Every structure is written in C-alpha cells, then in structure tokens.
Coordinates of C-alpha atoms in Angstrom, one line a residue:
X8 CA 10.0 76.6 9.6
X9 CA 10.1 73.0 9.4
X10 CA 11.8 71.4 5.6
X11 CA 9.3 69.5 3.1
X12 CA 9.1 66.0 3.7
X13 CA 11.1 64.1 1.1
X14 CA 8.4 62.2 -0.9
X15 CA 8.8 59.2 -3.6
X16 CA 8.5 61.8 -6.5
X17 CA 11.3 63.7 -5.1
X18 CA 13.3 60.6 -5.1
X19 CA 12.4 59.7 -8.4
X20 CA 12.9 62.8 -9.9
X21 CA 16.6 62.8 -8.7
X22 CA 17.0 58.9 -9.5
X23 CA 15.3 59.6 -13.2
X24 CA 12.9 57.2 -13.1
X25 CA 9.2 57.1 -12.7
X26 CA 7.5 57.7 -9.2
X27 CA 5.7 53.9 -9.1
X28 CA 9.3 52.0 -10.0
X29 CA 10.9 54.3 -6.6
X30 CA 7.7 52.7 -4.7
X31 CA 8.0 49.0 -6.1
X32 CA 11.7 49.4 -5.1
X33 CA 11.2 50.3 -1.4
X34 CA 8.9 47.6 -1.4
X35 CA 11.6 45.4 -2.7
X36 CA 9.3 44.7 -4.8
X37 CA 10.3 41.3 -7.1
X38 CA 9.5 42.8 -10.8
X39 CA 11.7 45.6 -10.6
X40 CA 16.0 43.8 -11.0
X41 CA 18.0 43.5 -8.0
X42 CA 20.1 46.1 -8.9
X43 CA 17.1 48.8 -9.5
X44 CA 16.3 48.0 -6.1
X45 CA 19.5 48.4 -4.3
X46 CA 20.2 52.0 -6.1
X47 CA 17.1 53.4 -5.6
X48 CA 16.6 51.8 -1.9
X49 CA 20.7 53.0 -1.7
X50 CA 19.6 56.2 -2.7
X51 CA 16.6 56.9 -0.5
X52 CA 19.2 56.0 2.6
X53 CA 21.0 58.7 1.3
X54 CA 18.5 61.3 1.1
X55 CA 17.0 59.8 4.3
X56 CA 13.5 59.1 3.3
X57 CA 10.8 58.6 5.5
X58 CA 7.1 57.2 4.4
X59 CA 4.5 59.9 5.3
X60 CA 2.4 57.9 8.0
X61 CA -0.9 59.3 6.9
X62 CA -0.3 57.9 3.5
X63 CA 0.8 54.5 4.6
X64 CA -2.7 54.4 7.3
X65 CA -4.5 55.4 4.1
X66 CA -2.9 52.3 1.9
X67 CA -3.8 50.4 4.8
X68 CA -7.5 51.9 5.1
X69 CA -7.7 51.5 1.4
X70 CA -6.5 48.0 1.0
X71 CA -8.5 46.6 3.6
X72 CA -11.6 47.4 1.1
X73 CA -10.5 45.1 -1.1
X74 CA -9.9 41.1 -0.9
X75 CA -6.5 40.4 0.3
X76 CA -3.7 39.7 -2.7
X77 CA -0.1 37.8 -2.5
X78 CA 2.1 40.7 -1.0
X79 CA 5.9 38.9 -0.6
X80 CA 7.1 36.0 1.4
X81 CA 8.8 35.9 4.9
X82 CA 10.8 33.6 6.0
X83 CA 11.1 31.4 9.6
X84 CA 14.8 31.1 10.0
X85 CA 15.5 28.2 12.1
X86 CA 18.9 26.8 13.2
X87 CA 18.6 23.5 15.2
X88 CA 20.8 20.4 14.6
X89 CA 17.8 19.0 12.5
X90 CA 15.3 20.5 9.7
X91 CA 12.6 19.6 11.7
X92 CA 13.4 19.4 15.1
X93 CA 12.0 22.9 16.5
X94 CA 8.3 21.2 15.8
X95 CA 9.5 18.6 18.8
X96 CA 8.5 22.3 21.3
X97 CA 4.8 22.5 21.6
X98 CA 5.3 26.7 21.7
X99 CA 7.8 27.1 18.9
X100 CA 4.9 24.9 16.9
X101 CA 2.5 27.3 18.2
X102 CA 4.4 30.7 17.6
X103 CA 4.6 29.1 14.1
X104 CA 1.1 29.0 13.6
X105 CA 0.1 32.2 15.3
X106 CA 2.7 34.2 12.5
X107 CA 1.9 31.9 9.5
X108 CA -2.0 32.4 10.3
X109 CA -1.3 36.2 10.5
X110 CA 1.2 36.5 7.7
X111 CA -2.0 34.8 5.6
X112 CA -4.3 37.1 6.8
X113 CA -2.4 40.0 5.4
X114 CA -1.4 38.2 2.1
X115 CA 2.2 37.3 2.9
X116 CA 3.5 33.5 2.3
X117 CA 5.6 32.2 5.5
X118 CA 8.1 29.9 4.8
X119 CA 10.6 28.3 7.1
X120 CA 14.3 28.1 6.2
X121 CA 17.0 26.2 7.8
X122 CA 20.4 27.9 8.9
X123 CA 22.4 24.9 10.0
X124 CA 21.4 22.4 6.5
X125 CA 25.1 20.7 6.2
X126 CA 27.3 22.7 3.7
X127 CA 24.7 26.0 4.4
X128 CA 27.4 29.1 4.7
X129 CA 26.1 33.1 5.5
X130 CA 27.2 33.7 1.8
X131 CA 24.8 30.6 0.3
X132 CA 21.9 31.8 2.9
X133 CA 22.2 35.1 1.4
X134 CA 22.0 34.6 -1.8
X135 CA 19.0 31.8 -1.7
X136 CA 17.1 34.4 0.4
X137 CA 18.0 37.2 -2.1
X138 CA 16.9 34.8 -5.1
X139 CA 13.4 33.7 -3.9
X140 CA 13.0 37.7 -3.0
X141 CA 12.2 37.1 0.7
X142 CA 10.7 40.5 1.9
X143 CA 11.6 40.3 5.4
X144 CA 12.9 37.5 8.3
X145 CA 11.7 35.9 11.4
X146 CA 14.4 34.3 13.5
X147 CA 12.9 32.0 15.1
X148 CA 13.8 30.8 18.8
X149 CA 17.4 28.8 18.6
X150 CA 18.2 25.5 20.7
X151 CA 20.1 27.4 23.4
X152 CA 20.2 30.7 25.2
X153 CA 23.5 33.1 23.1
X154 CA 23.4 32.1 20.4
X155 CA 24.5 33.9 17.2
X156 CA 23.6 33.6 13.6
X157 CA 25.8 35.1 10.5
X158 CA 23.6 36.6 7.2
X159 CA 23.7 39.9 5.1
X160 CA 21.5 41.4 7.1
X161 CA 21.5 44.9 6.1
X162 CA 19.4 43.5 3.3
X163 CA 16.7 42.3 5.3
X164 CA 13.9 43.2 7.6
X165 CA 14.2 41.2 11.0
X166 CA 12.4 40.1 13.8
X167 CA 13.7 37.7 16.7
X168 CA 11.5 36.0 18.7
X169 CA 12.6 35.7 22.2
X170 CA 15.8 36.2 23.7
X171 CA 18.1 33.2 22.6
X172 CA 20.0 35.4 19.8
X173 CA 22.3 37.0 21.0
X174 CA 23.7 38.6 17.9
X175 CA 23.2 40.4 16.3
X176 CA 20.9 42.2 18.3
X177 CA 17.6 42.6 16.3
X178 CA 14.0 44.0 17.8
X179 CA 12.2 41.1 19.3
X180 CA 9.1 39.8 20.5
X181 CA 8.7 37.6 23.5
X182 CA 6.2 36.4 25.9
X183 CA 6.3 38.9 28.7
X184 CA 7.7 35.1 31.5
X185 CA 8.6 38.0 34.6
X186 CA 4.7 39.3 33.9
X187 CA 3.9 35.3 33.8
X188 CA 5.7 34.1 37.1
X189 CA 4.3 36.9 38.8
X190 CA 0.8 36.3 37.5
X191 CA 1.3 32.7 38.6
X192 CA 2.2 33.5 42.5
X193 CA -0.4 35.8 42.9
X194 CA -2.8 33.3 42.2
X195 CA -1.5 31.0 44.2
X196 CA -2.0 33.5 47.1
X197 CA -5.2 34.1 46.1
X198 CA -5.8 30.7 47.5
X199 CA -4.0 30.7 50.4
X200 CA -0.7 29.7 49.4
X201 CA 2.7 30.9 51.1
X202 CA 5.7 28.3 50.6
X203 CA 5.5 29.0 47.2
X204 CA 8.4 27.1 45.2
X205 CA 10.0 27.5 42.0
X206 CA 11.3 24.6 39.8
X207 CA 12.7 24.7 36.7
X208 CA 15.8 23.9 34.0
X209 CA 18.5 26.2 34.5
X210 CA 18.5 26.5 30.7
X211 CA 14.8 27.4 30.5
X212 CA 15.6 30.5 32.8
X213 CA 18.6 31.5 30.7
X214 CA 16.8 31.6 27.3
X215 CA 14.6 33.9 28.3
X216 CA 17.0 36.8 30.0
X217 CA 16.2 35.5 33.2
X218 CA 12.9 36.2 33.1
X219 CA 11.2 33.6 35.1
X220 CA 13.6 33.5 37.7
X221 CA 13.2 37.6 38.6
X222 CA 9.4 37.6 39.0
X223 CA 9.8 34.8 41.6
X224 CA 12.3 36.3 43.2
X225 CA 10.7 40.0 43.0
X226 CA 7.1 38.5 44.3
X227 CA 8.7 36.5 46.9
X228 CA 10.8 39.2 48.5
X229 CA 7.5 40.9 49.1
X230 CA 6.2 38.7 50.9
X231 CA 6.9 37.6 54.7
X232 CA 11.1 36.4 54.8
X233 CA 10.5 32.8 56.9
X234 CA 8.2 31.9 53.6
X235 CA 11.1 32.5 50.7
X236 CA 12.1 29.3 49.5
X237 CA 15.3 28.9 47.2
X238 CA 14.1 28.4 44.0
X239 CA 15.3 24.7 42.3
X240 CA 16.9 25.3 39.4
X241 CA 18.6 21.8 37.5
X242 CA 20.9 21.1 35.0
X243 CA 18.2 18.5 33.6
X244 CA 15.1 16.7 35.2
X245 CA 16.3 14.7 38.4
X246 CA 13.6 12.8 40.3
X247 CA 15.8 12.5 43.3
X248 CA 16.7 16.2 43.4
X249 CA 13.6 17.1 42.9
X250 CA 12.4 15.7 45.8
X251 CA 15.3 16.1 48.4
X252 CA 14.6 19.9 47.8
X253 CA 10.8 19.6 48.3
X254 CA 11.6 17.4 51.4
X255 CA 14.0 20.8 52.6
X256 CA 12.2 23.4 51.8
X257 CA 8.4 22.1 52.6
X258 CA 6.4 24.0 49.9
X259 CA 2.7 24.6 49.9
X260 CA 2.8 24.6 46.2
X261 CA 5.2 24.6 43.1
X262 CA 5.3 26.7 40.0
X263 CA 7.0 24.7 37.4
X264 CA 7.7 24.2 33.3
X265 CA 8.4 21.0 34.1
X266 CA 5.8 18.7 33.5
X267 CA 7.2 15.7 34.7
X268 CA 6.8 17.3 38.5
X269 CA 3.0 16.1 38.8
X270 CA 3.4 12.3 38.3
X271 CA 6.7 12.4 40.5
X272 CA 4.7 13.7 43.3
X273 CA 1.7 11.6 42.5
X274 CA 4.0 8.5 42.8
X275 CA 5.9 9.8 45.7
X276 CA 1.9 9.8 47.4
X277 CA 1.5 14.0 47.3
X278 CA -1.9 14.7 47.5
X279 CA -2.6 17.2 44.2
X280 CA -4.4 20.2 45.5
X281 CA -5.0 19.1 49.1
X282 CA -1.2 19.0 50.0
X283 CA 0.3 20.5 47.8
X284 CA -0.6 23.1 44.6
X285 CA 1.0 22.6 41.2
X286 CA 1.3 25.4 38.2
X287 CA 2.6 24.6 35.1
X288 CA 4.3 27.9 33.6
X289 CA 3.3 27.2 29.3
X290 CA 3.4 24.1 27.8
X291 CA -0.2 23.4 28.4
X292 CA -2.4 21.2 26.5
X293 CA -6.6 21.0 26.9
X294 CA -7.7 17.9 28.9
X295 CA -4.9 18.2 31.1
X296 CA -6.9 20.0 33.7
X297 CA -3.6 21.6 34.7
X298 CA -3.7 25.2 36.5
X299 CA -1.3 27.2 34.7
X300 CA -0.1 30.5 32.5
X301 CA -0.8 30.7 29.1
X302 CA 2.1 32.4 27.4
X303 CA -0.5 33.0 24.4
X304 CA 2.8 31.9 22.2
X305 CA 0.2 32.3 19.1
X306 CA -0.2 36.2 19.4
X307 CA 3.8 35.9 19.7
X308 CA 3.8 34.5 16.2
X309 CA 1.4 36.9 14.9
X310 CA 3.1 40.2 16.8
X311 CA 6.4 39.2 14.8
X312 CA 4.9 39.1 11.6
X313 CA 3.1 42.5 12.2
X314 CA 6.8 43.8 13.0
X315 CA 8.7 42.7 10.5
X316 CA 6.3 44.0 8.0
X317 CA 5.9 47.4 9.9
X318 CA 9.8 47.4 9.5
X319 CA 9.6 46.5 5.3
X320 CA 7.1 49.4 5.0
X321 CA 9.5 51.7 7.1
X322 CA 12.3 50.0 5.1
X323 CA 14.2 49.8 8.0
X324 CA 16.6 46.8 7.8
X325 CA 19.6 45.1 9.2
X326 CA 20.8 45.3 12.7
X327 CA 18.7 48.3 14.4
X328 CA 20.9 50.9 16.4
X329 CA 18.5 50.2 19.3
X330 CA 16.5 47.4 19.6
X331 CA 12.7 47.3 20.8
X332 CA 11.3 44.7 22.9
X333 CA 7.7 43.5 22.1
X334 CA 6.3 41.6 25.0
X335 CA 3.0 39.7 25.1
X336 CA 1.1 39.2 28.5
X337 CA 0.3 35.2 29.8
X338 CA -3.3 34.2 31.1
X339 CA -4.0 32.5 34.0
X340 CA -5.6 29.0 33.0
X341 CA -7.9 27.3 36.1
X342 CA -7.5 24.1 36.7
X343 CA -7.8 21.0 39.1
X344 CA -4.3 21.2 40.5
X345 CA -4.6 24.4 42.7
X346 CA -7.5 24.8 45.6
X347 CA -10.2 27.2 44.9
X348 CA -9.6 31.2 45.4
X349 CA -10.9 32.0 48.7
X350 CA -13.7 33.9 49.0
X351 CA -13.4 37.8 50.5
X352 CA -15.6 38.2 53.7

C-alpha cells in the first residue's frame, strides 16, 4: 500500500513548532526570521515534502471568494548596459506589462531589478533580494542570445523568459516564433503567394533558439523546390544588401522583423501588395495597417508570473533538474500590406 503523504503537521511536529509557522515558512513568508525559514524549508527538502494539490486548488477556490490582499513581491531581473534600456524593445515593454498586470491581479508587487548596476556583484544581488524578501524571480530577456547571469539561486523561485539565458538553465516561457513563422507563410499562401522570403538580423534568429529560422525552412521545404528562396539573414540592417538579395532571388513577398524593409521598398518604387507582400513577424503597433503575427508578448508576461508562483507554492527553487518550456501561440494580424485571401471555388 501506498505511504501517508507527509503533511505540514508532520513537519511541524518533528521541527517543534506550530503547524501555521511550517506554512508561513514554505511560503517564505517575511514575518517569520530568515533563519526559521531556511530550517524548516531545509527540513521539508529533507523529508521531501510535497503540497497536497487538492488543498492548494481549495486555498485557491477559497481565496478567490475574497478581495485580493498583498501576497509577496517578485522581481524583473534585468541585465542590460543601462537601468532603463530594455523599455527601448516595444515586446520586452509589453512582456512587462502583461506579468506586472497579472502579478496585480493575484496580489503580488512586481518590481524590476538591475543585474549589471556598476559595483552590483552575485553576493550584493543576493543579499538585497534576500533583504526586501523577494518571493520569487523573473529574468527577463538579456541583450544578447547566451548569455549567463550569477545569483544564489537555490533560494529563489525562477522564471526565464525566452531563450537568451543560457545559464543556468531555468524553466522558461517564450513566444512559441517556429509556430509564428509558420503561421505567417501559410497565410501568405493563402493568398497566392510562392517566392516567399525570409529577412531578418542574424541576432534576432539566435535569441530565440533558432526559432524563426526553422519554421521557414520546415514550411518552405514543403513546398515546390524552384520556389525555396535562401533566407537573408544580416549582421545589421543594410539597405544595399537588402535589396541585391531581393533583386536575386525575386520574391513574391517577404516575412520580416525588420521594419525598416517597407519604406526601403517603397523608395526603391515596390508596389506594396500589388508586387510584392510584406509581413512583419511582432513589433507591431495599431495604425500601422501592417499584416503581421502577433507574438501576444503580454500573455508571455502574465504566463511567467503564473509560473514562478506555481513554483513558490511547490517550493521548488533554484536551477530545475529539467527545465520546462512554456510557449505561447502568435495571431495573425490583417493588414493592407498583403493581397486578400483568395476565395475557395
């Protein structure tokens, strides 16, 4: 027959202390001294507790009765050169404000904290996050694809979004780009599209795993072989490389992140649908009229922040022994720069 699960009284009773202080303490719960904590969250390691999941839906079922109160505080760990200069990317703002909107609905305080501030070292970014009693970390996309950040992680819950850290390895969440690209040539198809072309930073591609450039390369090799077109992909925005490729290879359309591609073909004279069809993969803003795919980098925000505090009520921290991958489908968005979809017979 099957053991008794291990429950908080248990613990207590073995730790000598009341059942509620063995709760606060897995909750890292700030009224309760750091070193209560750390024993009696050591201590449940040991025994290798496990929440009951019918009691952890009913706290849910039963705190969803009641008007949301001040839980903890997670933080946005950013590490660009600058405090402020992951706000300059229009989807890094909007992962943002997808997980701090989220993190408010379910009473939790988001605040970002910088990795890289001058004289910042793992110890000192330990120790700050230790002291304001940070229940649980987001790192947030870096600057460039590999890159690796330093912290006493075993003492945290984390989340990465996207693929740009490299290690440690943490779960992430992502927009699901091979899904995206794919969506993106199949409407393009749709409306009678064949040369279809793929332009894009080299760097864009390889801060995301790849992503982009494997569901062109999977949806063009299913279609006919005299219509695959090597896909552009440049070390930085060149005009005239841009357009010695699209001189080559003769595309009936483009799927881009680039947005500086539709006024270089509307000053090089490129008639936008009629000769040629332009998507924009993300980056889109209203007005634009733009045909594109949405990664919905919003719902990425707020899938993080359910995550990491689906890991704090687990309390399951540090550097997981394998890593889950969270990925969040694009939308198609219509707009002026493609032909209509033709119509079946």
């Amino acid at each position: 027959m099957p053991s008794r699960r291990l429950t908080l009284r248990d613990l207590a009773r073995v730790a000598g202390v009341h059942y509620t202080t063995v709760s606060l303490a897995l909750r890292n719960d700030p009224r309760l001294p750091a070193a209560t904590r750390e024993r009696l969250q050591a201590l449940a390691r040991e025994r290798g507790y496990v929440p009951d999941p019918m009691v952890v839906s009913l706290a849910r079922y039963r705190s969803g009765l009641r008007p949301v109160e001040y839980q903890a505080t997670l933080a946005w760990l950013t590490a660009f050169p600058t405090r402020e200069a992951w706000r300059k990317v229009d989807i890094f703002r909007e992962q943002h404000a997808g997980a701090e909107a989220r993190a408010r609905e379910l009473g939790y305080a988001l605040e970002p904290f910088w990795m890289t501030e001058p004289g910042m070292t793992p110890a000192r970014a330990s120790q700050i996050l230790r002291t304001r009693n940070i229940a649980g970390l987001i790192v947030a996309p870096l600057p460039k694809a590999g890159g690796t950040l330093e912290l006493d992680w075993h003492q945290f819950p984390s989340v990465a979004i996207g693929y740009s850290l490299a290690s440690p390895a943490f779960h992430l969440v992502c927009a699901h780009q091979y899904r995206c690209v794919r969506l993106a040539l199949r409407e393009l198809k749709a409306r009678n599209y064949r040369r279809i072309g793929l332009v894009m930073l080299r760097a864009s591609d390889d801060r995301v795993d790849h992503n982009w450039l494997a569901g062109y390369l999977v949806e063009q090799y299913e279609g006919a072989s005299r219509q695959r077109l090597k896909p552009l992909l440049l070390p930085a925005w060149d005009a005239a490389a841009f357009h010695a490729w699209r001189e080559a290879a003769r595309p009936d359309a483009i799927v881009t992140k680039l947005p500086q591609a539709l006024p270089a073909l509307r000053s090089a004279g490129v008639r936008i649908p009629e000769d040629l069809g332009l998507v924009l993969l993300s980056e889109l803003h209203p007005g634009d009229h733009i045909a594109g795919v949405d990664e919905n980098p919003r719902q990425v925000g707020a899938a993080a922040v359910d995550f990491v505090i689906g890991l704090r009520e687990r309390h399951e921290r540090g550097e997981p022994a394998l890593p889950q991958r969270l990925m969040i489908d694009g939308v198609w968005i219509e707009g002026e720069t493609v032909r209509p979809r033709v119509q079946a017979p």
